[in-house]
Coordinates of C-alpha atoms and ligand atoms in Angstrom, one line a residue:
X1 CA -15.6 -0.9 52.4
X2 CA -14.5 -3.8 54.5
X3 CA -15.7 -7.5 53.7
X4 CA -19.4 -8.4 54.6
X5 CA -19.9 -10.9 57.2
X6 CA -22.8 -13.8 56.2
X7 CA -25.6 -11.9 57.8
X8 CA -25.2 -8.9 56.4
X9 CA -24.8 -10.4 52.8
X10 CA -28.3 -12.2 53.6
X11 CA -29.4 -8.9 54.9
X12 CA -28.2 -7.3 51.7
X13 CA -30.3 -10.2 49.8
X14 CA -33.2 -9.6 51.0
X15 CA -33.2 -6.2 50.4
X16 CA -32.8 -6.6 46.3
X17 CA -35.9 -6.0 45.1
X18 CA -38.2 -8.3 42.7
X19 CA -37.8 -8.5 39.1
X20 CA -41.7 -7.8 39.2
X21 CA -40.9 -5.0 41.6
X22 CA -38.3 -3.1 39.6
X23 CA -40.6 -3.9 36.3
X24 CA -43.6 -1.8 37.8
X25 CA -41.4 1.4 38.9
X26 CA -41.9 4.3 37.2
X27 CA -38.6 5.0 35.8
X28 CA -38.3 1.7 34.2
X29 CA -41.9 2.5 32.0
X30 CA -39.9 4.4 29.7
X31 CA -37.3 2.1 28.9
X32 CA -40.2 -0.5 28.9
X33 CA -41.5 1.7 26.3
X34 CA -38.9 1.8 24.1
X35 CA -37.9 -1.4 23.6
X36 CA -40.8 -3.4 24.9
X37 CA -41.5 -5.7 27.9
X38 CA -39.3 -8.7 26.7
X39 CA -35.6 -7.1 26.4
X40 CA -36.3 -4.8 30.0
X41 CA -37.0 -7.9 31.7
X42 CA -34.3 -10.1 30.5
X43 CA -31.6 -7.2 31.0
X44 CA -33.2 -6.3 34.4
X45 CA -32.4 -10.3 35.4
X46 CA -29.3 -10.4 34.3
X47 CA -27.9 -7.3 36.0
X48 CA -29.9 -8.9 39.7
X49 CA -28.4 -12.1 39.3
X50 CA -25.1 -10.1 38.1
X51 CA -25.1 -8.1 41.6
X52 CA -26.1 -11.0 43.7
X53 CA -23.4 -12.8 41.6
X54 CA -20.8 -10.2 42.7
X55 CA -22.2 -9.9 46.3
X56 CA -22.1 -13.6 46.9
X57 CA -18.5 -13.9 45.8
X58 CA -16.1 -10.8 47.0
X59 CA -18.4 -9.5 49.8
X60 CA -15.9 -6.2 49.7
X61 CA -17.4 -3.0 48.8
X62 CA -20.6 -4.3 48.0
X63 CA -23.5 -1.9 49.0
X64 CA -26.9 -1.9 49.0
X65 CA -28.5 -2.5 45.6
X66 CA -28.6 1.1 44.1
X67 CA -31.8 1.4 42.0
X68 CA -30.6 4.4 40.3
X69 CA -27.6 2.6 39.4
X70 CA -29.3 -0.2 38.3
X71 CA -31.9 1.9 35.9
X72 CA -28.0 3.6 34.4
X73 CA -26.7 -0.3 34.0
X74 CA -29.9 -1.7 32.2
X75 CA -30.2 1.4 30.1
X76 CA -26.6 1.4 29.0
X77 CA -26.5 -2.4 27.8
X78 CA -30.1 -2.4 26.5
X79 CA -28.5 1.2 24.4
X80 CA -25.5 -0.3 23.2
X81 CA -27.2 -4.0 22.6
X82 CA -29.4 -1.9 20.0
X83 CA -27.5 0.0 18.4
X84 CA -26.2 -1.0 14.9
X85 CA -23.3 -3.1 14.0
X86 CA -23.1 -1.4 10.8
X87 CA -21.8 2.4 11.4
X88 CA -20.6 5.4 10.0
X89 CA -17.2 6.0 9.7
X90 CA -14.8 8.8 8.4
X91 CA -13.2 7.1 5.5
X92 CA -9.7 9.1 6.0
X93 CA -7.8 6.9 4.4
X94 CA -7.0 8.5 1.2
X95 CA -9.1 5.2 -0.8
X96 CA -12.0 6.6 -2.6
X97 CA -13.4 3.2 -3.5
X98 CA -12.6 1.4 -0.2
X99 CA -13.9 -2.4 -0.5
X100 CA -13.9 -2.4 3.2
X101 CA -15.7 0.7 3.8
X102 CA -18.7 -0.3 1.2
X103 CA -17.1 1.5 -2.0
X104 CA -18.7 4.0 -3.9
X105 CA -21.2 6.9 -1.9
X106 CA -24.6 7.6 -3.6
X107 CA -25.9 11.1 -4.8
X108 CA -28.9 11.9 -3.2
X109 CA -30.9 11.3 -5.8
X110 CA -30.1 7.4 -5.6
X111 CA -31.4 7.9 -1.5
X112 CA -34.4 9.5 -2.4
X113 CA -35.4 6.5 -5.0
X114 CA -33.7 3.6 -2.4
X115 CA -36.6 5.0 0.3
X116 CA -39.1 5.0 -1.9
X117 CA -38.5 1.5 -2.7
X118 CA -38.9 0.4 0.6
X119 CA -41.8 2.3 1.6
X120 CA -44.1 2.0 -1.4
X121 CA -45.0 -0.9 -3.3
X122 CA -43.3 -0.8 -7.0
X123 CA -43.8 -2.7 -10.2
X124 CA -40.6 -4.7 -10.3
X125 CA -42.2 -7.6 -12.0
X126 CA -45.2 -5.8 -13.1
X127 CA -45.7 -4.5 -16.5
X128 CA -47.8 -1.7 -16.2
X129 CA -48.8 -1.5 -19.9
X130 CA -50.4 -5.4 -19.7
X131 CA -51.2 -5.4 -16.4
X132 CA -48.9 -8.5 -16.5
X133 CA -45.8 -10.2 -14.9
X134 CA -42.9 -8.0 -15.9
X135 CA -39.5 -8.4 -16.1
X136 CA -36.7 -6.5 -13.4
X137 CA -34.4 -6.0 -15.5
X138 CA -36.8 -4.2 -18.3
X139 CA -36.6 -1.1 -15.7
X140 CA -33.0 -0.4 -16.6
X141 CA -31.8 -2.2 -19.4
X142 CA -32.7 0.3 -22.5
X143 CA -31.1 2.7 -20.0
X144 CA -27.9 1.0 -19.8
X145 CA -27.5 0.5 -23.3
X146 CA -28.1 3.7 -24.3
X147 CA -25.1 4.8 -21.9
X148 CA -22.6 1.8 -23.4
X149 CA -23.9 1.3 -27.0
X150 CA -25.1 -2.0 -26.5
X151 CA -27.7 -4.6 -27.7
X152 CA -28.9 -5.6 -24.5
X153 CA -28.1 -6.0 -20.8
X154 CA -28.6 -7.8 -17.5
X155 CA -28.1 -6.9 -13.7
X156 CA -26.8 -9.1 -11.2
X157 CA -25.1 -8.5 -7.3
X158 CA -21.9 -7.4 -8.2
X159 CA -19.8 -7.9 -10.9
X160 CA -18.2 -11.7 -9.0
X161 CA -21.9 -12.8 -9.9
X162 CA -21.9 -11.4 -13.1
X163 CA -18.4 -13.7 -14.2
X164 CA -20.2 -16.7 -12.9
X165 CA -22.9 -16.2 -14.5
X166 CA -21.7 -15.6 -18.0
X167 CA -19.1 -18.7 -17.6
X168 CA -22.0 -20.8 -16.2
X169 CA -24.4 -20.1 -19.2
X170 CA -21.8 -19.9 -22.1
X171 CA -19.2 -22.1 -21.4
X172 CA -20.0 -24.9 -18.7
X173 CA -18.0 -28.1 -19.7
X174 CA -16.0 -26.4 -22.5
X175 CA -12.8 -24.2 -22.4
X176 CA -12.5 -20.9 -22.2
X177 CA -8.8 -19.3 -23.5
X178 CA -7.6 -16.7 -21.2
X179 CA -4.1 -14.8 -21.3
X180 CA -1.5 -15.9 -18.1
X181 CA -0.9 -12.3 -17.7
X182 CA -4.7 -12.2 -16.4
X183 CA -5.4 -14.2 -14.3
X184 CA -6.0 -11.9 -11.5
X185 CA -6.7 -12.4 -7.9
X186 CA -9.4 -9.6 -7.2
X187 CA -9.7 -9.0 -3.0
X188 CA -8.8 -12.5 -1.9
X189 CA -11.9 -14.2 -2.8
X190 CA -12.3 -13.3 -6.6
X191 CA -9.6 -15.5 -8.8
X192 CA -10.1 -16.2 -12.1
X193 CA -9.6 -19.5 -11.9
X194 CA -12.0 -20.5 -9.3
X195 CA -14.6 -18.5 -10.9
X196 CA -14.0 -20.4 -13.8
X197 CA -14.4 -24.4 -12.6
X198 CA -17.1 -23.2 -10.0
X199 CA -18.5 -22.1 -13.7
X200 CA -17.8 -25.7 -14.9
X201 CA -15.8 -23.9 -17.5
X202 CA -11.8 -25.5 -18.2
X203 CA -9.6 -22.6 -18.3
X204 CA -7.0 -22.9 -21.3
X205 CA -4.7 -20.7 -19.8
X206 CA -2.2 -18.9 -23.3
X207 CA 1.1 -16.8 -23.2
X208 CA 3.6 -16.6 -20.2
X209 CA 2.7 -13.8 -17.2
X210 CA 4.3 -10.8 -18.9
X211 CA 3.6 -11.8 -23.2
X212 CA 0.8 -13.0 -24.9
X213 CA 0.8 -12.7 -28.6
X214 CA -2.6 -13.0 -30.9
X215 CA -0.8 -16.6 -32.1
X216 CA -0.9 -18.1 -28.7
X217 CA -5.1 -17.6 -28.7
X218 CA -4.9 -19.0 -32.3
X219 CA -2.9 -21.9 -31.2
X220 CA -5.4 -22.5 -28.5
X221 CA -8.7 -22.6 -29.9
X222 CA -10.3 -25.8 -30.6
X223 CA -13.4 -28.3 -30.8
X224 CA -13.7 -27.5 -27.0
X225 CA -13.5 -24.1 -27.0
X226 CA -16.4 -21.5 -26.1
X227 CA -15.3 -18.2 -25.4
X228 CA -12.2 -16.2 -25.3
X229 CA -11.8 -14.2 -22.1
X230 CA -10.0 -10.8 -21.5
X231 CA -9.5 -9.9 -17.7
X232 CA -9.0 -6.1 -16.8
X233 CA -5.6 -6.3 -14.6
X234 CA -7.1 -4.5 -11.7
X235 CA -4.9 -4.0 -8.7
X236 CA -1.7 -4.7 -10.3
X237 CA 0.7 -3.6 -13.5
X238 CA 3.3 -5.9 -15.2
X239 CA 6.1 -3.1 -16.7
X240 CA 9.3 -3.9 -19.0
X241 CA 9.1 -6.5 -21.3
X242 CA 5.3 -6.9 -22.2
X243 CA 2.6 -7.9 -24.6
X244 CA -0.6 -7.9 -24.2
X245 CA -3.1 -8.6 -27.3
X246 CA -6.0 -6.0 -27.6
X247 CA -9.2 -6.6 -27.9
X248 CA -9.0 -4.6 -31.5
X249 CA -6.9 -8.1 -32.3
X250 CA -8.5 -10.4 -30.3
X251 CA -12.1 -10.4 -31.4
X252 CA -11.6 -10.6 -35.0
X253 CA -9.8 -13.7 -34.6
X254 CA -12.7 -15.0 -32.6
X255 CA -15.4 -13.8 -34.5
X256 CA -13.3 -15.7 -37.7
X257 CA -13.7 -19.0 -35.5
X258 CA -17.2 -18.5 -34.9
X259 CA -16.3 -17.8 -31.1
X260 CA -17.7 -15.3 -28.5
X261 CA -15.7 -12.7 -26.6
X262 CA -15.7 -11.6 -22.5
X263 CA -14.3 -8.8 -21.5
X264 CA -14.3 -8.6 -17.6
X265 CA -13.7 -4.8 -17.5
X266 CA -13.5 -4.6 -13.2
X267 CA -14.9 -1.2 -12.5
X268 CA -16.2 -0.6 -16.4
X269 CA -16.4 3.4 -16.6
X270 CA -19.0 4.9 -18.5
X271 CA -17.0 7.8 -19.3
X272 CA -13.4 9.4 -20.1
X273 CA -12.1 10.0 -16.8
X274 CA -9.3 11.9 -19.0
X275 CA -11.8 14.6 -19.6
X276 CA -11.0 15.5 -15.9
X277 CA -7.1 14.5 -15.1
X278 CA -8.5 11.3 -14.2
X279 CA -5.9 8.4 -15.6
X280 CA -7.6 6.7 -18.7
X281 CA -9.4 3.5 -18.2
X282 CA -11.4 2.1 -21.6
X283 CA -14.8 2.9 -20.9
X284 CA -18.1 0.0 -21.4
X285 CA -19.0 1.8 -24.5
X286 CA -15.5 1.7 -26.1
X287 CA -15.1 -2.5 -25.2
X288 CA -18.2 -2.9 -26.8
X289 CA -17.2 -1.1 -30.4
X290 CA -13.7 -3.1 -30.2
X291 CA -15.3 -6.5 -30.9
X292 CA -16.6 -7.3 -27.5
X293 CA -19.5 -10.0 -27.3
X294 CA -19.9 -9.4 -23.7
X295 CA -18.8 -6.6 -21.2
X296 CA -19.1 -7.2 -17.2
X297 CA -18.1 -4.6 -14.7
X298 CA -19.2 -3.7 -11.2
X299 CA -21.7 -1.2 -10.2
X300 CA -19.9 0.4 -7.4
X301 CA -17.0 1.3 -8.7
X302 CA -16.1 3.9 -10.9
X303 CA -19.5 3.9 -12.1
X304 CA -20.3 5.2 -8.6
X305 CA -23.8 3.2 -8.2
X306 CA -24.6 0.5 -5.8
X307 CA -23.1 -2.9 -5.7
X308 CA -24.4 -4.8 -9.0
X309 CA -22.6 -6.8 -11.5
X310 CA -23.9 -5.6 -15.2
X311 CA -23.3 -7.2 -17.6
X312 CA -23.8 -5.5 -21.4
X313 CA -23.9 -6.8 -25.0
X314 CA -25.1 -9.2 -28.1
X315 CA -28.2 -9.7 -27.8
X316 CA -28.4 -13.6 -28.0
X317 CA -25.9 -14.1 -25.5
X318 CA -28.3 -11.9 -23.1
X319 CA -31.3 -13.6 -23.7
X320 CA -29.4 -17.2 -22.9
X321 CA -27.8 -15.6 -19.6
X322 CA -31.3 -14.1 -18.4
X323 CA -32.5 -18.1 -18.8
X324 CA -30.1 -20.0 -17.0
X325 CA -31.2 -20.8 -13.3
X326 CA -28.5 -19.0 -11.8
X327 CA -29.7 -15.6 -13.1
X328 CA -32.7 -16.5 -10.4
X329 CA -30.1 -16.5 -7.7
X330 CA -27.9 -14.0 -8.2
X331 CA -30.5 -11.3 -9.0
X332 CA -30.4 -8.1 -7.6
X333 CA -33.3 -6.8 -5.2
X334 CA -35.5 -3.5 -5.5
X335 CA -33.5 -1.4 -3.2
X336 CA -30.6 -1.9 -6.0
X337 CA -32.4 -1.3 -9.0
X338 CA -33.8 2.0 -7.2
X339 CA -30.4 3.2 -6.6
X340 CA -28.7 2.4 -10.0
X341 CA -31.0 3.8 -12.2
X342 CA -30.9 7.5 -11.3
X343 CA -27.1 7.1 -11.2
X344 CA -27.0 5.9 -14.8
X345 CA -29.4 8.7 -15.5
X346 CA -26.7 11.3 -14.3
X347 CA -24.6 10.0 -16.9
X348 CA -27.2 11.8 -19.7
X349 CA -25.7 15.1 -18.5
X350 CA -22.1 14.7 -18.1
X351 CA -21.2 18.6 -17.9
X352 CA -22.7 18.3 -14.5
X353 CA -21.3 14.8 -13.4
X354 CA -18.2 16.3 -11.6
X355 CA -21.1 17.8 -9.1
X356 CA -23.3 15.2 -8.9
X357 CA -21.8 11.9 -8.9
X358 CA -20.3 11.7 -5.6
X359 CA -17.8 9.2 -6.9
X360 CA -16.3 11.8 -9.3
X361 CA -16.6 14.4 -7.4
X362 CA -14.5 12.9 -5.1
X363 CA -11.9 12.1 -7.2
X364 CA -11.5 15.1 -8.3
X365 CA -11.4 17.3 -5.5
X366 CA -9.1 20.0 -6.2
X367 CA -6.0 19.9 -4.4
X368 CA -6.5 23.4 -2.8
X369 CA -9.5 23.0 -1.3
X370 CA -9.0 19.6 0.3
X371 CA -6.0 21.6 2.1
X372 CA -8.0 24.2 3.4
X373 CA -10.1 21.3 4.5
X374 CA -6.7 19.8 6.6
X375 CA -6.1 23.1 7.9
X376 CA -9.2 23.6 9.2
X377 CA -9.1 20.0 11.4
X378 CA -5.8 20.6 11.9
X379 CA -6.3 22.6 15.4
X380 CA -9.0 20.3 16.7
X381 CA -7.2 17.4 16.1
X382 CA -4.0 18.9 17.5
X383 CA -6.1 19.5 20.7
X384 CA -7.2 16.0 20.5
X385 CA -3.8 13.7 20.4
X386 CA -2.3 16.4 22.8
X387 CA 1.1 17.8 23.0
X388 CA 2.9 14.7 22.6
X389 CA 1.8 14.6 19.2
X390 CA 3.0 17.0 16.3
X391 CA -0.2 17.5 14.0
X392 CA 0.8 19.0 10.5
X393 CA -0.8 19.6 7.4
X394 CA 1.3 17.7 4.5
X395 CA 0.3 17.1 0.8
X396 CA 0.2 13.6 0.0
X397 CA -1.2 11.0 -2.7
X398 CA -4.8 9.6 -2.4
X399 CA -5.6 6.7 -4.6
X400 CA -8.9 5.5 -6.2
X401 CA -9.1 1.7 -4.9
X402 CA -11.0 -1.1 -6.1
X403 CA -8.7 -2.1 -8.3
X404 CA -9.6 0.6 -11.0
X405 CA -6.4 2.0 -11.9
X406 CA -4.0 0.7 -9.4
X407 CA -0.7 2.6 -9.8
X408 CA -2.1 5.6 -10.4
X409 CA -2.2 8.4 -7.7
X410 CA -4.2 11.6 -6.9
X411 CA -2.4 14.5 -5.5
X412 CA -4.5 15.7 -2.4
X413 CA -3.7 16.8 1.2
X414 CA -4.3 15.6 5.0
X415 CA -2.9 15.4 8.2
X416 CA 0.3 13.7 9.5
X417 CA 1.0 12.8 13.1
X418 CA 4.5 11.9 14.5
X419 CA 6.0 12.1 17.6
X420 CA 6.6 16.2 19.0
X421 CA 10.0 15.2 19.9
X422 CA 11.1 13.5 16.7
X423 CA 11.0 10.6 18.4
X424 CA 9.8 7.0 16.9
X425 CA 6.1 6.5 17.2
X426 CA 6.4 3.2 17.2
X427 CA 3.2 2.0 19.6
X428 CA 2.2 5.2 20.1
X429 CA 1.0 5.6 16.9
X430 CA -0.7 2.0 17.2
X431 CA -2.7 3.5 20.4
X432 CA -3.6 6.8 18.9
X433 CA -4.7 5.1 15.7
X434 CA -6.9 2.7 17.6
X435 CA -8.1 5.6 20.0
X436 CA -9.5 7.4 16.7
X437 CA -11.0 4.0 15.8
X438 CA -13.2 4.1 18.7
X439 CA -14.3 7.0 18.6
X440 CA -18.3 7.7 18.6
X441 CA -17.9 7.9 14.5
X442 CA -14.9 5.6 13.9
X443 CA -12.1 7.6 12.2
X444 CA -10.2 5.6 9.7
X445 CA -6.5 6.8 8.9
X446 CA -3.7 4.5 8.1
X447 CA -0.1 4.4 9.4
X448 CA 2.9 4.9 7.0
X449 CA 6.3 5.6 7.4
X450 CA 6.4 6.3 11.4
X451 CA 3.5 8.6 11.1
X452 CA -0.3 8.6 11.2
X453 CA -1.9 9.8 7.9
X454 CA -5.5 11.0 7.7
X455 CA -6.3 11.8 4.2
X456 CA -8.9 14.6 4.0
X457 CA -10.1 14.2 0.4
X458 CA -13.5 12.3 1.3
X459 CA -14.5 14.7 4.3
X460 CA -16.8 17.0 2.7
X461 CA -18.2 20.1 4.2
X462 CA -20.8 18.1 6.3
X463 CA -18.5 15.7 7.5
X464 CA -15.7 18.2 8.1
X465 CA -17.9 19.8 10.8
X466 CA -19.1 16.5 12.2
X467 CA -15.2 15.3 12.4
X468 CA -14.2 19.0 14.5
X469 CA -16.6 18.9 16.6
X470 CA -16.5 15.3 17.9
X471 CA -12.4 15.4 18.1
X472 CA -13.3 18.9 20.5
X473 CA -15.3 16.6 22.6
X474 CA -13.4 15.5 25.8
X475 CA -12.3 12.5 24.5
X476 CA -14.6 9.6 25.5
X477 CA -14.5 6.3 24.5
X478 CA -17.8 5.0 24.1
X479 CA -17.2 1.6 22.7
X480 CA -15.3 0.1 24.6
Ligands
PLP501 C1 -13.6 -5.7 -8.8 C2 -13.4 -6.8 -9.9 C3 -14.2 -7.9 -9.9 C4 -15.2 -8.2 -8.8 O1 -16.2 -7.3 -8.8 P1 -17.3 -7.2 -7.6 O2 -18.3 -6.2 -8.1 O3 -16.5 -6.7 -6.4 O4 -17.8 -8.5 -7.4 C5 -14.1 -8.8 -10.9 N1 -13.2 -8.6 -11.9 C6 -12.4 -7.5 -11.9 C7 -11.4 -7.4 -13.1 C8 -12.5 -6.5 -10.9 O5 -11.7 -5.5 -11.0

């Protein structure tokens, strides 16, 4: 269309209807009905003055105000404007515990408990024997120390809390000894040493980064100290010359000095992942029978609960963590408490945990199947990517994340994308990764040596079917 001359752009003008006008039509009473007067009239303004906007300054090809247009443009932005921030996404890239991705998946019997906590009043403070305030942490702790063998326990929001807390309460203006070989850096934001003076607590750091022997923590404790600490190395392993002392060592020589000691244990199983080809990690129970005062580990991590710090052990040292004013702050909510208790309870009946805890059962996924899985998507996603693109199903390792057991790897299967003609992918792959990224349910691969890898051990049947079916859609970006 040519440009418009003055009058017809006034004549154009005075043709846009109202805001009142458009307001009153009948096909804007159901959009008014979904998401109420308020957002339907601010939306319906902005895309007016948007079109007067754009007839005022290029004149070309503007038409006369569409209203079915309009209704498409104001229901498109008031959609997308609602929908959540927070979505679903295919977690395809071969880390079971993803930090970024919100860690550990809940059995259903955790959903079912979570939904009744927010639709039903509950006695989270309430002791329903008395009729009296209660305490949150009474719903759970016998629980948790029946499953780890100790005296008493405590939840906080994850297991970052549960440091602070312990160092706040036990060791604020004194020392606390900890090996140089652990003083981890957990995710960026977790590092030992800041933990420990936001604590108030003066690390005495002992030993060099690859040995520590028991005589360095000997050498080290004095009128100032309050606790010795042992970190669990999480995302990283120091091999060839090394020396670490165990806790079988270390806690006699504290409990002779009349000292406490912390074990951070990171993700803190429950159980002998062994007992399933897992790699061993010590479990909670086993810290606490070496000599361990106090145990803290996260609650969605191996354990395969919701985030929570817990934090298990002597029952004195409990009681004066559950006092100090912290506690109050870091506490977890309902919806938390909901979800980890019938997790723990799964634990009771661990010939069925493989099945139940999603967590586990993920991890140990048998090869085989998550193949068949890959060779199922593999002709969908073929037909997705297109013929530029070689889609082949490849064995390759998947890994557990969060730092629990770091260097080890799970054998498990997916799909690889390179280039059909052997070619570099270079960008390519960049713009087909992103392209799944966008999709309507994000899928999250990762790039490695020139190709694109998708692994499929976390698509279970559900998701599988979900994940075909949306990569046969004509490819659509709807985020953009
Ligand atoms: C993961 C980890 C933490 C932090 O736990 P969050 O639950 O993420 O706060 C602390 N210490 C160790 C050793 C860890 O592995």
């Amino acid at each position: 269309m040519s440009d418009v001359s003055g009058s017809e752009l006034r004549a154009l003008m005075a043709r846009v209807p109202s805001v009142e006008k458009v307001m009153a039509s009948a096909e804007f009473a159901a959009l008014i009905s979904e998401y109420g007067r308020t957002q339907v009239l601010d939306t319906v303004r902005a895309a007016l003055d948007a079109w007067r906007a754009s007839a005022q300054a290029g004149g070309a090809s503007v038409g006369a105000l569409d209203s079915r247009q309009l209704h498409a443009t104001v229901e498109a932005v008031l959609r997308r404007r609602n929908e959540s921030r927070l979505r679903s996404v295919f977690n395809l890239t071969g880390t079971v515990l993803h930090t970024n991705l919100g860690r550990a998946l809940l059995p259903d019997e955790a959903v079912q408990a979570v939904m009744k906590a927010l639709t039903q009043p509950a006695n989270l403070e309430f002791d329903l024997g008395t009729g009296k305030r209660g305490d949150r942490d009474d719903l759970i702790d016998e629980l948790i120390c029946e499953l780890t063998g100790a005296e008493a326990a405590t939840v906080v929001n994850n297991n970052a809390a549960a440091v602070l807390l312990t160092l706040s309460a036990l060791a604020s203006k004194k020392e606390v000894v900890v090996s140089r070989g652990e003083l981890v850096e957990i995710g960026g934001a977790f590092r030992i040493p800041d933990i420990m003076s936001r604590a108030g607590a003066r690390l005495r750091e002992v030993g060099t980064t690859n040995r520590t022997h028991l005589k360095d923590y000997d050498d080290a404790i004095g009128p100032q100290t309050a606790l010795l600490m042992k970190v669990h190395a999480s995302n990283y392993a120091i091999h060839g010359f090394t020396k670490e002392v165990g806790l079988d060592e270390i806690a006699p020589l504290a409990h002779a000095r009349g000292l406490a000691v912390v074990v951070d244990l990171g993700s803190g199983t429950l159980v002998d992942l062994s007992q399933w080809g897992l790699p061993r990690e010590p479990t909670v129970r086993e810290t606490v029978e070496a000599g361990a005062d106090l145990v803290t580990f996260s609650g969605d991590k191996l354990l395969g609960g919701p985030q929570a710090g817990l934090i298990v052990g002597r029952r004195d040292l409990i009681a004066k963590i559950k006092k100090h004013p912290l506690k109050r702050a870091l506490r977890v909510g309902k919806l938390t408490l909901a979800a980890l208790e019938p997790v723990l309870q799964l634990y009771r009946a661990p010939e069925k945990l493989v099945e139940r805890l999603t967590t586990l059962r993920l991890l140990t996924r048998p090869t085989d199947d998550i193949r068949l899985a890959a060779e199922r998507v593999q002709p969908a996603l073929q037909r997705a990517v297109g013929e530029q693109y070689a889609v082949l199903a490849e064995p390759m390792f998947s890994q557990i994340g969060s730092g629990a057991l770091p260097v080890d790897v799970l054998p498990s299967y997916g799909l690889v994308v390179r280039m059909a003609d052997g070619k570099r992918g270079g960008r390519h792959l960049l713009t087909l990764e992103k392209l799944l990224r966008e999709m309507a349910r994000p899928v999250i691969g990762r790039i490695a040596d020139d190709a694109l890898r998708l692994d499929l051990r976390c698509l279970e049947a559900a998701d599988e079917a979900q994940l075909i079916g949306q990569l046969l859609e004509r490819p659509k970006d709807t985020h953009a």
